[in-house]
CSV table of C-alpha atoms and ligand atoms in Angstrom, one decimal:
chain,number,residue,atom,x,y,z
A,1,MET,CA,52.8,2.6,40.4
A,2,LYS,CA,49.6,3.0,42.4
A,3,GLU,CA,50.0,1.9,46.1
A,4,HIS,CA,48.3,-1.5,46.8
A,5,THR,CA,45.6,-0.9,49.3
A,6,VAL,CA,42.6,-2.8,50.8
A,7,THR,CA,39.4,-0.8,51.4
A,8,ILE,CA,37.2,-1.7,54.4
A,9,THR,CA,33.6,-0.5,54.4
A,10,ASP,CA,31.5,-0.2,57.6
A,11,ASN,CA,28.0,-1.3,56.3
A,12,LYS,CA,26.3,0.5,59.2
A,13,THR,CA,27.8,4.0,58.7
A,14,GLY,CA,29.1,3.7,55.2
A,15,GLN,CA,32.5,4.9,56.4
A,16,GLN,CA,35.4,3.6,54.2
A,17,ILE,CA,39.1,3.3,55.0
A,18,GLU,CA,41.8,2.5,52.6
A,19,LEU,CA,44.6,0.5,54.2
A,20,PRO,CA,48.0,0.0,52.7
A,21,VAL,CA,49.2,-3.6,51.9
A,22,LYS,CA,52.8,-4.5,52.9
A,23,HIS,CA,54.4,-7.0,50.6
A,24,ALA,CA,56.5,-9.9,51.8
A,25,THR,CA,59.6,-11.0,49.9
A,26,HIS,CA,58.1,-14.5,49.9
A,27,GLY,CA,54.6,-15.6,51.0
A,28,PRO,CA,51.4,-13.8,52.0
A,29,SER,CA,51.3,-10.0,52.1
A,30,ALA,CA,49.8,-8.1,55.1
A,31,VAL,CA,47.2,-5.3,55.5
A,32,ASP,CA,48.7,-2.6,57.6
A,33,ILE,CA,45.9,-1.8,60.1
A,34,GLY,CA,48.0,0.5,62.3
A,35,ARG,CA,45.7,3.5,61.6
A,36,LEU,CA,42.4,1.6,61.9
A,37,PHE,CA,41.5,2.4,65.5
A,38,ARG,CA,42.6,6.1,65.3
A,39,GLU,CA,40.5,6.6,62.2
A,40,THR,CA,37.5,4.4,62.7
A,41,GLY,CA,37.3,3.6,66.5
A,42,TYR,CA,37.5,-0.2,65.7
A,43,PHE,CA,40.0,-2.7,66.9
A,44,THR,CA,40.6,-6.0,65.0
A,45,PHE,CA,39.7,-9.2,66.8
A,46,ASP,CA,41.9,-12.2,66.2
A,47,PRO,CA,42.4,-14.4,69.3
A,48,GLY,CA,45.3,-16.8,68.8
A,49,PHE,CA,46.6,-14.6,66.0
A,50,LEU,CA,45.1,-16.7,63.2
A,51,SER,CA,45.4,-13.9,60.6
A,52,THR,CA,47.8,-11.5,62.3
A,53,ALA,CA,51.5,-10.8,61.5
A,54,SER,CA,52.9,-9.5,64.8
A,55,CYS,CA,56.1,-8.2,63.3
A,56,GLN,CA,58.3,-8.3,60.2
A,57,SER,CA,61.2,-10.6,60.2
A,58,SER,CA,63.9,-11.9,57.8
A,59,LEU,CA,64.8,-15.0,59.8
A,60,THR,CA,62.5,-17.9,59.0
A,61,TYR,CA,59.9,-18.6,56.4
A,62,LEU,CA,57.4,-21.3,56.5
A,63,ASP,CA,54.7,-22.3,54.1
A,64,GLY,CA,52.1,-24.4,55.9
A,65,GLU,CA,50.3,-25.6,52.7
A,66,LYS,CA,53.5,-26.8,51.0
A,67,GLY,CA,55.2,-28.0,54.2
A,68,GLU,CA,58.2,-25.8,53.5
A,69,LEU,CA,60.6,-24.3,56.1
A,70,LEU,CA,63.5,-22.0,55.3
A,71,TYR,CA,66.1,-20.5,57.6
A,72,ARG,CA,67.4,-17.2,56.1
A,73,GLY,CA,66.2,-18.6,52.7
A,74,TYR,CA,67.9,-22.0,53.0
A,75,PRO,CA,65.7,-25.1,53.0
A,76,ILE,CA,65.7,-27.1,56.2
A,77,GLU,CA,66.4,-30.3,54.3
A,78,GLN,CA,69.7,-28.9,52.9
A,79,LEU,CA,70.8,-27.5,56.2
A,80,ALA,CA,69.9,-30.8,58.0
A,81,GLU,CA,71.9,-32.8,55.4
A,82,LYS,CA,75.0,-30.5,55.0
A,83,SER,CA,75.3,-28.1,57.9
A,84,SER,CA,76.0,-28.2,61.6
A,85,PHE,CA,74.2,-26.7,64.6
A,86,ILE,CA,77.0,-24.1,65.1
A,87,GLU,CA,77.0,-23.1,61.5
A,88,VAL,CA,73.2,-22.7,61.4
A,89,ALA,CA,73.4,-20.7,64.6
A,90,TYR,CA,75.9,-18.3,62.9
A,91,LEU,CA,73.5,-18.1,59.9
A,92,MET,CA,70.6,-17.1,62.1
A,93,LEU,CA,72.5,-14.5,64.1
A,94,TYR,CA,74.4,-12.9,61.3
A,95,GLY,CA,72.2,-13.5,58.2
A,96,GLU,CA,74.8,-15.4,56.0
A,97,LEU,CA,76.6,-18.7,56.2
A,98,PRO,CA,80.1,-18.2,57.6
A,99,ASP,CA,83.3,-18.8,55.7
A,100,GLN,CA,85.8,-21.2,57.2
A,101,GLN,CA,87.5,-18.6,59.4
A,102,GLN,CA,84.3,-17.1,60.6
A,103,LEU,CA,83.0,-20.5,61.6
A,104,ILE,CA,86.1,-21.3,63.6
A,105,ALA,CA,86.0,-18.0,65.3
A,106,PHE,CA,82.3,-18.3,66.1
A,107,ASN,CA,82.7,-21.8,67.5
A,108,ASP,CA,85.6,-20.6,69.6
A,109,VAL,CA,83.5,-17.8,71.1
A,110,ILE,CA,80.7,-20.2,71.9
A,111,ILE,CA,83.0,-22.7,73.5
A,112,ARG,CA,84.7,-20.1,75.6
A,113,HIS,CA,81.4,-19.0,77.1
A,114,SER,CA,80.2,-22.5,78.1
A,115,MET,CA,81.2,-22.4,81.8
A,116,LEU,CA,78.8,-21.0,84.4
A,117,ASN,CA,79.7,-18.6,87.2
A,118,VAL,CA,80.6,-21.0,90.0
A,119,THR,CA,78.1,-19.5,92.4
A,120,MET,CA,75.3,-20.6,90.1
A,121,ASN,CA,75.9,-24.1,91.5
A,122,ASP,CA,74.4,-23.1,94.8
A,123,PHE,CA,71.4,-22.0,92.8
A,124,PHE,CA,70.8,-25.5,91.4
A,125,ARG,CA,71.3,-27.0,94.8
A,126,GLY,CA,68.4,-24.9,96.2
A,127,PHE,CA,65.9,-26.8,94.0
A,128,TYR,CA,64.1,-29.8,95.4
A,129,HIS,CA,65.6,-33.1,94.0
A,130,ASN,CA,62.4,-34.0,92.1
A,131,ALA,CA,61.8,-30.6,90.5
A,132,HIS,CA,61.0,-30.8,86.8
A,133,PRO,CA,64.2,-29.8,84.8
A,134,MET,CA,62.1,-27.2,82.9
A,135,ALA,CA,61.2,-25.6,86.2
A,136,ILE,CA,64.9,-25.4,87.1
A,137,MET,CA,65.8,-24.1,83.6
A,138,VAL,CA,63.3,-21.2,83.7
A,139,GLY,CA,64.8,-20.1,87.0
A,140,ALA,CA,68.4,-20.7,86.1
A,141,VAL,CA,68.3,-18.9,82.8
A,142,GLY,CA,66.4,-15.9,84.3
A,143,SER,CA,69.1,-15.8,87.0
A,144,LEU,CA,71.8,-15.3,84.4
A,145,SER,CA,70.9,-11.6,84.5
A,146,ALA,CA,72.0,-11.6,88.1
A,147,PHE,CA,75.4,-13.0,87.2
A,148,TYR,CA,76.2,-11.3,83.9
A,149,HIS,CA,75.2,-7.6,84.4
A,150,ASP,CA,78.0,-6.6,82.0
A,151,SER,CA,75.9,-7.6,79.0
A,152,THR,CA,72.5,-6.3,79.8
A,153,ASP,CA,72.6,-2.8,78.2
A,154,ILE,CA,70.2,-3.5,75.3
A,155,SER,CA,71.0,-0.2,73.6
A,156,ASN,CA,74.6,-1.5,73.1
A,157,ALA,CA,74.9,-3.8,70.1
A,158,ARG,CA,78.1,-5.5,71.5
A,159,HIS,CA,76.3,-6.2,74.8
A,160,ARG,CA,73.4,-7.8,72.8
A,161,GLU,CA,75.9,-9.9,70.9
A,162,ILE,CA,77.7,-11.1,74.0
A,163,ALA,CA,74.4,-11.9,75.8
A,164,ALA,CA,73.4,-13.9,72.7
A,165,HIS,CA,76.7,-15.9,72.7
A,166,ARG,CA,76.5,-16.5,76.4
A,167,MET,CA,73.0,-17.9,76.2
A,168,ILE,CA,73.7,-20.2,73.3
A,169,ALA,CA,76.9,-21.4,75.0
A,170,LYS,CA,75.6,-21.9,78.5
A,171,MET,CA,72.3,-23.6,77.7
A,172,PRO,CA,73.8,-27.1,77.4
A,173,THR,CA,75.7,-26.5,80.7
A,174,ILE,CA,72.5,-25.4,82.4
A,175,ALA,CA,70.5,-28.3,81.0
A,176,ALA,CA,73.1,-30.9,82.1
A,177,ALA,CA,73.2,-29.2,85.6
A,178,CYS,CA,69.4,-29.5,85.8
A,179,TYR,CA,69.7,-33.2,84.9
A,180,LYS,CA,72.6,-34.0,87.3
A,181,HIS,CA,70.7,-32.3,90.1
A,182,SER,CA,67.6,-34.4,89.5
A,183,ILE,CA,69.7,-37.7,89.7
A,184,GLY,CA,72.0,-36.6,92.5
A,185,GLU,CA,75.2,-36.7,90.6
A,186,PRO,CA,78.0,-34.1,90.5
A,187,GLN,CA,77.9,-31.5,87.8
A,188,VAL,CA,80.4,-32.1,85.0
A,189,TYR,CA,82.3,-29.1,83.6
A,190,PRO,CA,82.2,-28.5,79.8
A,191,ASP,CA,85.1,-29.7,77.7
A,192,ASN,CA,86.1,-27.1,75.1
A,193,SER,CA,87.6,-29.7,72.8
A,194,LEU,CA,84.2,-31.2,72.1
A,195,SER,CA,81.3,-30.4,69.7
A,196,TYR,CA,78.2,-28.6,71.0
A,197,ALA,CA,76.2,-31.8,71.0
A,198,GLY,CA,79.1,-34.0,72.2
A,199,ASN,CA,79.8,-31.7,75.1
A,200,LEU,CA,76.1,-31.8,76.2
A,201,LEU,CA,76.2,-35.7,76.0
A,202,ARG,CA,79.3,-35.7,78.1
A,203,MET,CA,78.0,-33.3,80.7
A,204,MET,CA,74.8,-35.3,81.0
A,205,PHE,CA,76.1,-38.8,81.0
A,206,SER,CA,79.6,-38.9,82.3
A,207,VAL,CA,80.7,-39.1,85.9
A,208,PRO,CA,84.0,-37.6,87.3
A,209,CYS,CA,85.2,-41.1,88.4
A,210,GLU,CA,85.0,-42.8,85.0
A,211,GLN,CA,86.2,-42.5,81.4
A,212,PHE,CA,83.4,-41.5,79.0
A,213,GLU,CA,83.3,-42.1,75.3
A,214,ILE,CA,80.8,-40.1,73.2
A,215,ASN,CA,78.8,-42.2,70.8
A,216,PRO,CA,79.3,-40.5,67.4
A,217,ILE,CA,75.8,-41.6,66.2
A,218,ALA,CA,74.1,-40.0,69.2
A,219,GLU,CA,76.2,-36.9,68.8
A,220,LYS,CA,75.3,-36.6,65.1
A,221,ALA,CA,71.6,-37.3,65.7
A,222,LEU,CA,71.5,-34.6,68.5
A,223,ASP,CA,73.2,-32.0,66.3
A,224,LEU,CA,70.7,-32.7,63.5
A,225,ILE,CA,67.7,-32.5,65.8
A,226,PHE,CA,69.0,-29.3,67.2
A,227,ILE,CA,69.2,-27.8,63.7
A,228,LEU,CA,65.6,-28.7,63.1
A,229,HIS,CA,64.5,-27.0,66.2
A,230,ILE,CA,66.4,-23.7,65.9
A,231,ASP,CA,63.6,-21.4,64.8
A,232,HIS,CA,60.0,-21.6,63.7
A,233,GLU,CA,58.8,-18.1,63.0
A,234,GLN,CA,56.5,-16.3,65.4
A,235,ASN,CA,55.3,-19.3,67.5
A,236,ALA,CA,54.1,-19.0,71.1
A,237,SER,CA,57.5,-19.0,72.8
A,238,THR,CA,59.2,-16.7,70.3
A,239,SER,CA,56.3,-14.3,70.4
A,240,THR,CA,56.6,-14.4,74.2
A,241,VAL,CA,60.4,-13.5,74.0
A,242,ARG,CA,59.6,-10.6,71.6
A,243,LEU,CA,56.8,-9.3,73.8
A,244,ALA,CA,58.9,-9.5,77.0
A,245,GLY,CA,61.8,-7.9,75.1
A,246,SER,CA,59.6,-5.1,73.7
A,247,SER,CA,59.4,-3.6,77.1
A,248,GLY,CA,63.2,-3.3,77.3
A,249,ALA,CA,63.7,-6.2,79.7
A,250,ASN,CA,67.2,-7.8,79.6
A,251,PRO,CA,67.8,-10.7,77.2
A,252,PHE,CA,68.3,-13.3,79.9
A,253,VAL,CA,64.8,-12.9,81.4
A,254,CYS,CA,63.3,-12.6,77.9
A,255,ILE,CA,64.7,-16.1,77.0
A,256,ALA,CA,63.5,-17.4,80.4
A,257,SER,CA,60.0,-16.2,79.5
A,258,GLY,CA,60.3,-18.1,76.2
A,259,ILE,CA,61.3,-21.3,78.0
A,260,ALA,CA,58.2,-20.9,80.2
A,261,ALA,CA,56.0,-20.6,77.2
A,262,LEU,CA,57.7,-23.5,75.5
A,263,TRP,CA,56.9,-25.9,78.4
A,264,GLY,CA,53.2,-26.1,77.6
A,265,PRO,CA,52.0,-29.4,76.0
A,266,ALA,CA,50.5,-27.6,73.0
A,267,HIS,CA,54.0,-26.3,72.2
A,268,GLY,CA,57.4,-27.8,73.2
A,269,GLY,CA,56.0,-29.9,76.0
A,270,ALA,CA,54.4,-32.1,73.3
A,271,ASN,CA,57.6,-34.2,72.8
A,272,GLU,CA,57.4,-35.4,76.4
A,273,ALA,CA,53.6,-35.8,76.0
A,274,VAL,CA,54.0,-38.0,72.9
A,275,LEU,CA,56.2,-40.5,74.7
A,276,THR,CA,53.8,-40.5,77.7
A,277,MET,CA,50.9,-41.1,75.3
A,278,LEU,CA,52.7,-43.9,73.4
A,279,ASN,CA,53.4,-45.6,76.7
A,280,GLU,CA,49.8,-45.2,77.7
A,281,ILE,CA,48.6,-46.7,74.4
A,282,GLY,CA,51.0,-49.5,75.0
A,283,ASP,CA,49.9,-51.8,72.2
A,284,VAL,CA,48.9,-51.5,68.5
A,285,LYS,CA,45.5,-53.1,69.4
A,286,ASN,CA,44.7,-50.1,71.6
A,287,ILE,CA,45.2,-47.5,68.8
A,288,PRO,CA,41.5,-47.4,67.7
A,289,LYS,CA,40.3,-46.7,71.2
A,290,PHE,CA,42.7,-43.8,71.6
A,291,LEU,CA,41.9,-42.4,68.2
A,292,GLU,CA,38.2,-42.4,69.1
A,293,ARG,CA,39.1,-40.5,72.3
A,294,ALA,CA,41.1,-37.9,70.2
A,295,LYS,CA,38.1,-37.3,68.0
A,296,ASP,CA,35.6,-37.0,70.9
A,297,LYS,CA,35.0,-33.3,71.6
A,298,ASN,CA,33.9,-34.2,75.2
A,299,ASP,CA,37.2,-35.9,75.9
A,300,PRO,CA,40.2,-33.5,76.5
A,301,PHE,CA,42.6,-36.2,75.0
A,302,ARG,CA,44.4,-35.1,71.8
A,303,LEU,CA,46.7,-37.0,69.7
A,304,MET,CA,50.0,-35.5,70.8
A,305,GLY,CA,52.5,-34.8,68.1
A,306,PHE,CA,49.7,-34.3,65.6
A,307,GLY,CA,48.4,-31.1,64.1
A,308,HIS,CA,49.9,-27.7,63.7
A,309,ARG,CA,48.6,-24.1,63.5
A,310,VAL,CA,50.5,-23.4,60.3
A,311,TYR,CA,51.3,-26.8,58.7
A,312,LYS,CA,48.4,-28.2,56.8
A,313,ASN,CA,50.8,-30.7,55.3
A,314,TYR,CA,53.5,-33.0,56.6
A,315,ASP,CA,55.8,-31.0,58.9
A,316,PRO,CA,59.1,-31.0,57.0
A,317,ARG,CA,61.0,-31.4,60.2
A,318,ALA,CA,58.9,-34.5,61.1
A,319,LYS,CA,59.7,-36.0,57.7
A,320,ILE,CA,63.5,-35.7,58.4
A,321,ILE,CA,63.2,-37.0,61.9
A,322,ARG,CA,61.0,-39.9,60.7
A,323,GLN,CA,63.8,-41.0,58.3
A,324,MET,CA,66.4,-40.5,60.9
A,325,CYS,CA,64.5,-42.7,63.4
A,326,HIS,CA,65.1,-45.8,61.2
A,327,SER,CA,68.8,-45.3,60.8
A,328,VAL,CA,69.6,-44.0,64.2
A,329,LEU,CA,67.4,-46.3,66.2
A,330,GLY,CA,68.8,-49.3,64.3
A,331,LYS,CA,72.3,-48.3,65.1
A,332,LEU,CA,71.8,-47.2,68.7
A,333,CYS,CA,69.4,-49.8,70.1
A,334,HIS,CA,70.4,-53.4,70.7
A,335,THR,CA,66.9,-54.5,70.1
A,336,ASN,CA,64.2,-52.9,68.0
A,337,ASP,CA,62.3,-50.3,70.0
A,338,PRO,CA,58.6,-51.4,69.9
A,339,THR,CA,57.6,-47.7,70.5
A,340,LEU,CA,58.8,-46.9,67.0
A,341,GLU,CA,56.6,-49.6,65.5
A,342,LEU,CA,53.7,-48.3,67.6
A,343,ALA,CA,54.3,-44.7,66.5
A,344,GLN,CA,54.4,-45.7,62.9
A,345,GLN,CA,51.2,-47.7,63.1
A,346,LEU,CA,49.5,-44.8,64.9
A,347,GLU,CA,50.6,-42.4,62.2
A,348,GLU,CA,49.4,-44.6,59.4
A,349,ILE,CA,46.0,-45.2,61.0
A,350,ALA,CA,45.5,-41.5,61.8
A,351,LEU,CA,46.6,-40.4,58.3
A,352,ASN,CA,43.9,-42.6,56.8
A,353,ASP,CA,41.2,-41.5,59.2
A,354,GLU,CA,38.6,-39.1,57.8
A,355,TYR,CA,38.7,-36.9,61.0
A,356,PHE,CA,42.4,-36.3,60.5
A,357,ILE,CA,42.3,-36.0,56.7
A,358,GLU,CA,39.5,-33.4,56.8
A,359,ARG,CA,41.3,-31.3,59.4
A,360,LYS,CA,44.7,-31.7,57.7
A,361,LEU,CA,46.3,-33.1,60.8
A,362,TYR,CA,49.7,-34.5,60.2
A,363,PRO,CA,52.6,-35.5,62.5
A,364,ASN,CA,54.6,-32.5,63.7
A,365,VAL,CA,58.2,-32.3,64.8
A,366,ASP,CA,57.4,-33.6,68.2
A,367,PHE,CA,55.9,-36.9,67.1
A,368,TYR,CA,59.2,-38.7,66.4
A,369,SER,CA,61.8,-36.5,68.2
A,370,GLY,CA,61.1,-38.2,71.5
A,371,LEU,CA,62.0,-41.6,70.1
A,372,ILE,CA,65.4,-40.4,69.1
A,373,TYR,CA,66.0,-38.8,72.5
A,374,LYS,CA,64.9,-42.0,74.1
A,375,ALA,CA,67.3,-44.0,72.0
A,376,ILE,CA,70.1,-41.6,73.0
A,377,GLY,CA,69.3,-42.2,76.6
A,378,ILE,CA,67.8,-38.8,77.4
A,379,PRO,CA,65.0,-39.2,80.0
A,380,THR,CA,61.5,-38.1,79.1
A,381,ASN,CA,61.4,-35.1,81.4
A,382,MET,CA,64.5,-33.7,79.6
A,383,PHE,CA,62.9,-33.7,76.1
A,384,THR,CA,61.5,-30.2,76.3
A,385,VAL,CA,64.8,-29.0,77.8
A,386,MET,CA,66.5,-30.3,74.6
A,387,PHE,CA,64.0,-28.3,72.5
A,388,ALA,CA,64.8,-25.2,74.6
A,389,ILE,CA,68.6,-25.6,74.0
A,390,ALA,CA,68.1,-25.5,70.3
A,391,ARG,CA,65.4,-22.9,70.2
A,392,THR,CA,67.6,-20.5,72.2
A,393,VAL,CA,69.3,-19.7,68.9
A,394,GLY,CA,66.0,-18.7,67.3
A,395,TRP,CA,64.9,-16.7,70.4
A,396,VAL,CA,68.1,-14.7,70.6
A,397,ALA,CA,68.2,-14.1,66.9
A,398,GLN,CA,64.6,-12.9,66.9
A,399,TRP,CA,65.2,-10.7,70.0
A,400,MET,CA,68.3,-9.1,68.4
A,401,GLU,CA,66.4,-8.5,65.2
A,402,MET,CA,63.6,-6.8,67.1
A,403,ILE,CA,65.9,-4.6,69.3
A,404,ALA,CA,67.8,-3.5,66.2
A,405,ASP,CA,64.6,-2.4,64.4
A,406,ASP,CA,64.2,1.4,64.5
A,407,ASN,CA,60.4,1.0,64.4
A,408,GLN,CA,60.4,-1.2,67.5
A,409,ARG,CA,57.8,-0.2,70.1
A,410,ILE,CA,56.4,-1.9,73.2
A,411,GLY,CA,54.0,-4.7,72.3
A,412,ARG,CA,50.6,-3.8,73.7
A,413,PRO,CA,47.6,-5.7,72.2
A,414,ARG,CA,44.1,-4.4,72.9
A,415,GLN,CA,41.0,-6.4,73.8
A,416,LEU,CA,37.3,-6.8,73.1
A,417,TYR,CA,35.9,-6.0,76.6
A,418,ILE,CA,32.9,-8.3,77.5
A,419,GLY,CA,32.6,-7.5,81.2
A,420,PRO,CA,30.0,-5.3,83.0
A,421,ALA,CA,29.6,-1.6,82.1
A,422,ARG,CA,30.4,1.0,84.7
A,423,ARG,CA,28.4,0.4,87.9
A,424,ASP,CA,28.5,1.9,91.4
A,425,TYR,CA,29.9,0.2,94.5
A,426,ILE,CA,27.3,-1.2,96.9
A,427,GLU,CA,27.9,-1.3,100.7
A,428,ILE,CA,28.3,-4.9,101.8
A,429,TYR,CA,25.2,-4.9,104.1
A,430,LYS,CA,23.1,-3.7,101.1
A,431,ARG,CA,24.2,-6.6,98.7
A,432,LYS,CA,21.7,-9.4,98.0
B,501,CMC,N1,44.2,-34.4,68.1
B,501,CMC,C1,42.9,-34.4,67.8
B,501,CMC,N2,42.3,-33.4,67.2
B,501,CMC,C2,43.0,-32.3,66.9
B,501,CMC,C3,44.4,-32.3,67.2
B,501,CMC,C4,45.0,-33.4,67.8
B,501,CMC,N3,46.3,-33.4,68.0
B,501,CMC,N4,44.9,-31.1,66.7
B,501,CMC,C5,43.9,-30.4,66.2
B,501,CMC,N5,42.7,-31.1,66.3
B,501,CMC,C6,41.4,-30.7,65.8
B,501,CMC,C7,40.7,-29.7,66.8
B,501,CMC,O1,40.0,-30.4,67.8
B,501,CMC,C8,39.9,-28.9,65.8
B,501,CMC,O2,38.8,-29.7,65.5
B,501,CMC,P1,37.4,-29.0,65.1
B,501,CMC,O3,37.6,-28.1,63.9
B,501,CMC,O4,36.4,-30.1,64.9
B,501,CMC,O5,37.0,-28.2,66.3
B,501,CMC,C9,40.8,-28.9,64.5
B,501,CMC,O6,41.6,-30.0,64.6
B,501,CMC,C10,41.7,-27.6,64.5
B,501,CMC,O7,42.5,-27.6,65.6
B,501,CMC,P2,42.8,-26.3,66.5
B,501,CMC,O8,42.9,-26.6,67.9
B,501,CMC,O9,41.8,-25.2,66.1
B,501,CMC,O10,44.2,-25.9,65.9
B,501,CMC,P3,45.3,-24.9,66.6
B,501,CMC,O11,46.0,-24.4,65.4
B,501,CMC,O12,44.6,-24.0,67.5
B,501,CMC,O13,46.2,-25.9,67.4
B,501,CMC,C11,47.9,-27.4,68.0
B,501,CMC,C12,47.4,-26.4,66.9
B,501,CMC,C13,49.4,-27.8,67.6
B,501,CMC,C14,48.0,-26.7,69.4
B,501,CMC,C15,47.0,-28.7,68.0
B,501,CMC,O14,47.0,-29.3,66.8
B,501,CMC,C16,47.4,-29.6,69.1
B,501,CMC,O15,47.0,-29.5,70.3
B,501,CMC,N6,48.2,-30.7,68.8
B,501,CMC,C17,48.7,-31.6,69.8
B,501,CMC,C18,49.9,-31.0,70.6
B,501,CMC,C19,51.1,-30.9,69.7
B,501,CMC,O16,51.5,-31.9,69.1
B,501,CMC,N7,51.8,-29.8,69.8
B,501,CMC,C20,53.1,-29.6,69.1
B,501,CMC,C21,53.0,-28.6,68.0
B,501,CMC,S1,54.5,-28.5,66.9
B,501,CMC,C22,55.8,-28.1,67.9
B,501,CMC,C23,55.7,-26.8,68.6
B,501,CMC,O17,55.1,-25.9,68.1
B,501,CMC,O18,56.2,-26.8,69.7
């Protein structure tokens, strides 16, 4: 069969180049432009990677038009309904769902890596008490490379696996330590008899002097939210992890760089920004005023939790969390949370507004997740930390996939230079 190619013609010189098309197993194919610069002297220009596939991957597939998300081929709706965070983490790392024994063994490994080197406690204490937990988390996760040198040989597959297990296991312990530091309470050690989410809840909300009971509804809700956040293809933080990793940097600092990228309000920081926005709106009667601001190009205000680079349909994760809000909030809160009512009204008004319809702006995963976190008792400044805990699975899986790829090279984008051409230095006394 003839190779599928795309021909590009330079209408100035008439030069033509035939470029091969690489076919995806599912979804859009990609034109392989690797030879373009060498053979034509042109770069491609695509700020924000609107049309650029930065790598090939077999982890996550998403169809923005359909609003479909698959982890290793499995629909997110099925995993959310039937699976657990630990099982999906196994699926992402190893490619297939585990059998019973594999799941028990994997859970055991993760549990056994949950403690932190005790000298890391001094590290947390060094942060100012009102530091944002994400700031502490970036530092703490990066510092793991100073404590666990024995798993930083990236050419060794077993080292890579141990580093992945360590990060998945230690992330809740680090997150809880960040929180405890900010409220001046003692750190609580992990309890290996608990589930991943249950352990996190206990480490965050228990104190050494009192008995603590985990709320099973909060535990289940957190596990489900974590599944929904595990991976999302080549988003900003995942691409950051891959780019950092492409230079051969150790996995701990690569994940720390992903946490830094996640913190921005256009990405994972949006869940915190949504709650701040809903508080600012305050009342249903103020919605039209805020919507006008969101539509005004001269106003930097955007409707947080709305819009997505890839989804031009309802984000499937938001759909699941929206349904969850009703059942979980009803069971967890003594009174109805007026913020949920406000969020629903805002969603309805925005979805019927011409501006949002035209631009295909729908609620994304961050629109409702904060409401669940709030109901569980998680403070607003910990929302993005929750996202980081879950996304660590995706980051390490993507990093492992990249390092194991024989064709992996350092990531090194080019640029369209728009600065001055070469010019000569002028002595200071001669400058005008
Ligand atoms: N409110 C108002 N207008 C918006 C919004 C919004 N939330 N999002 C996009 N638009 C407008 C934008 O102004 C532009 O209008 P025009 O065509 O008239 O210039 C159009 O929609 C296309 O937007 P864009 O900025 O070109 O889209 P993008 O793909 O570069 O940005 C986004 C995607 C998620 C950064 C953006 O929609 C946004 O800032 N949303 C709010 C923040 C948010 O909720 N982020 C979480 C994303 S999902 C979870 C995650 O990835 O972490």
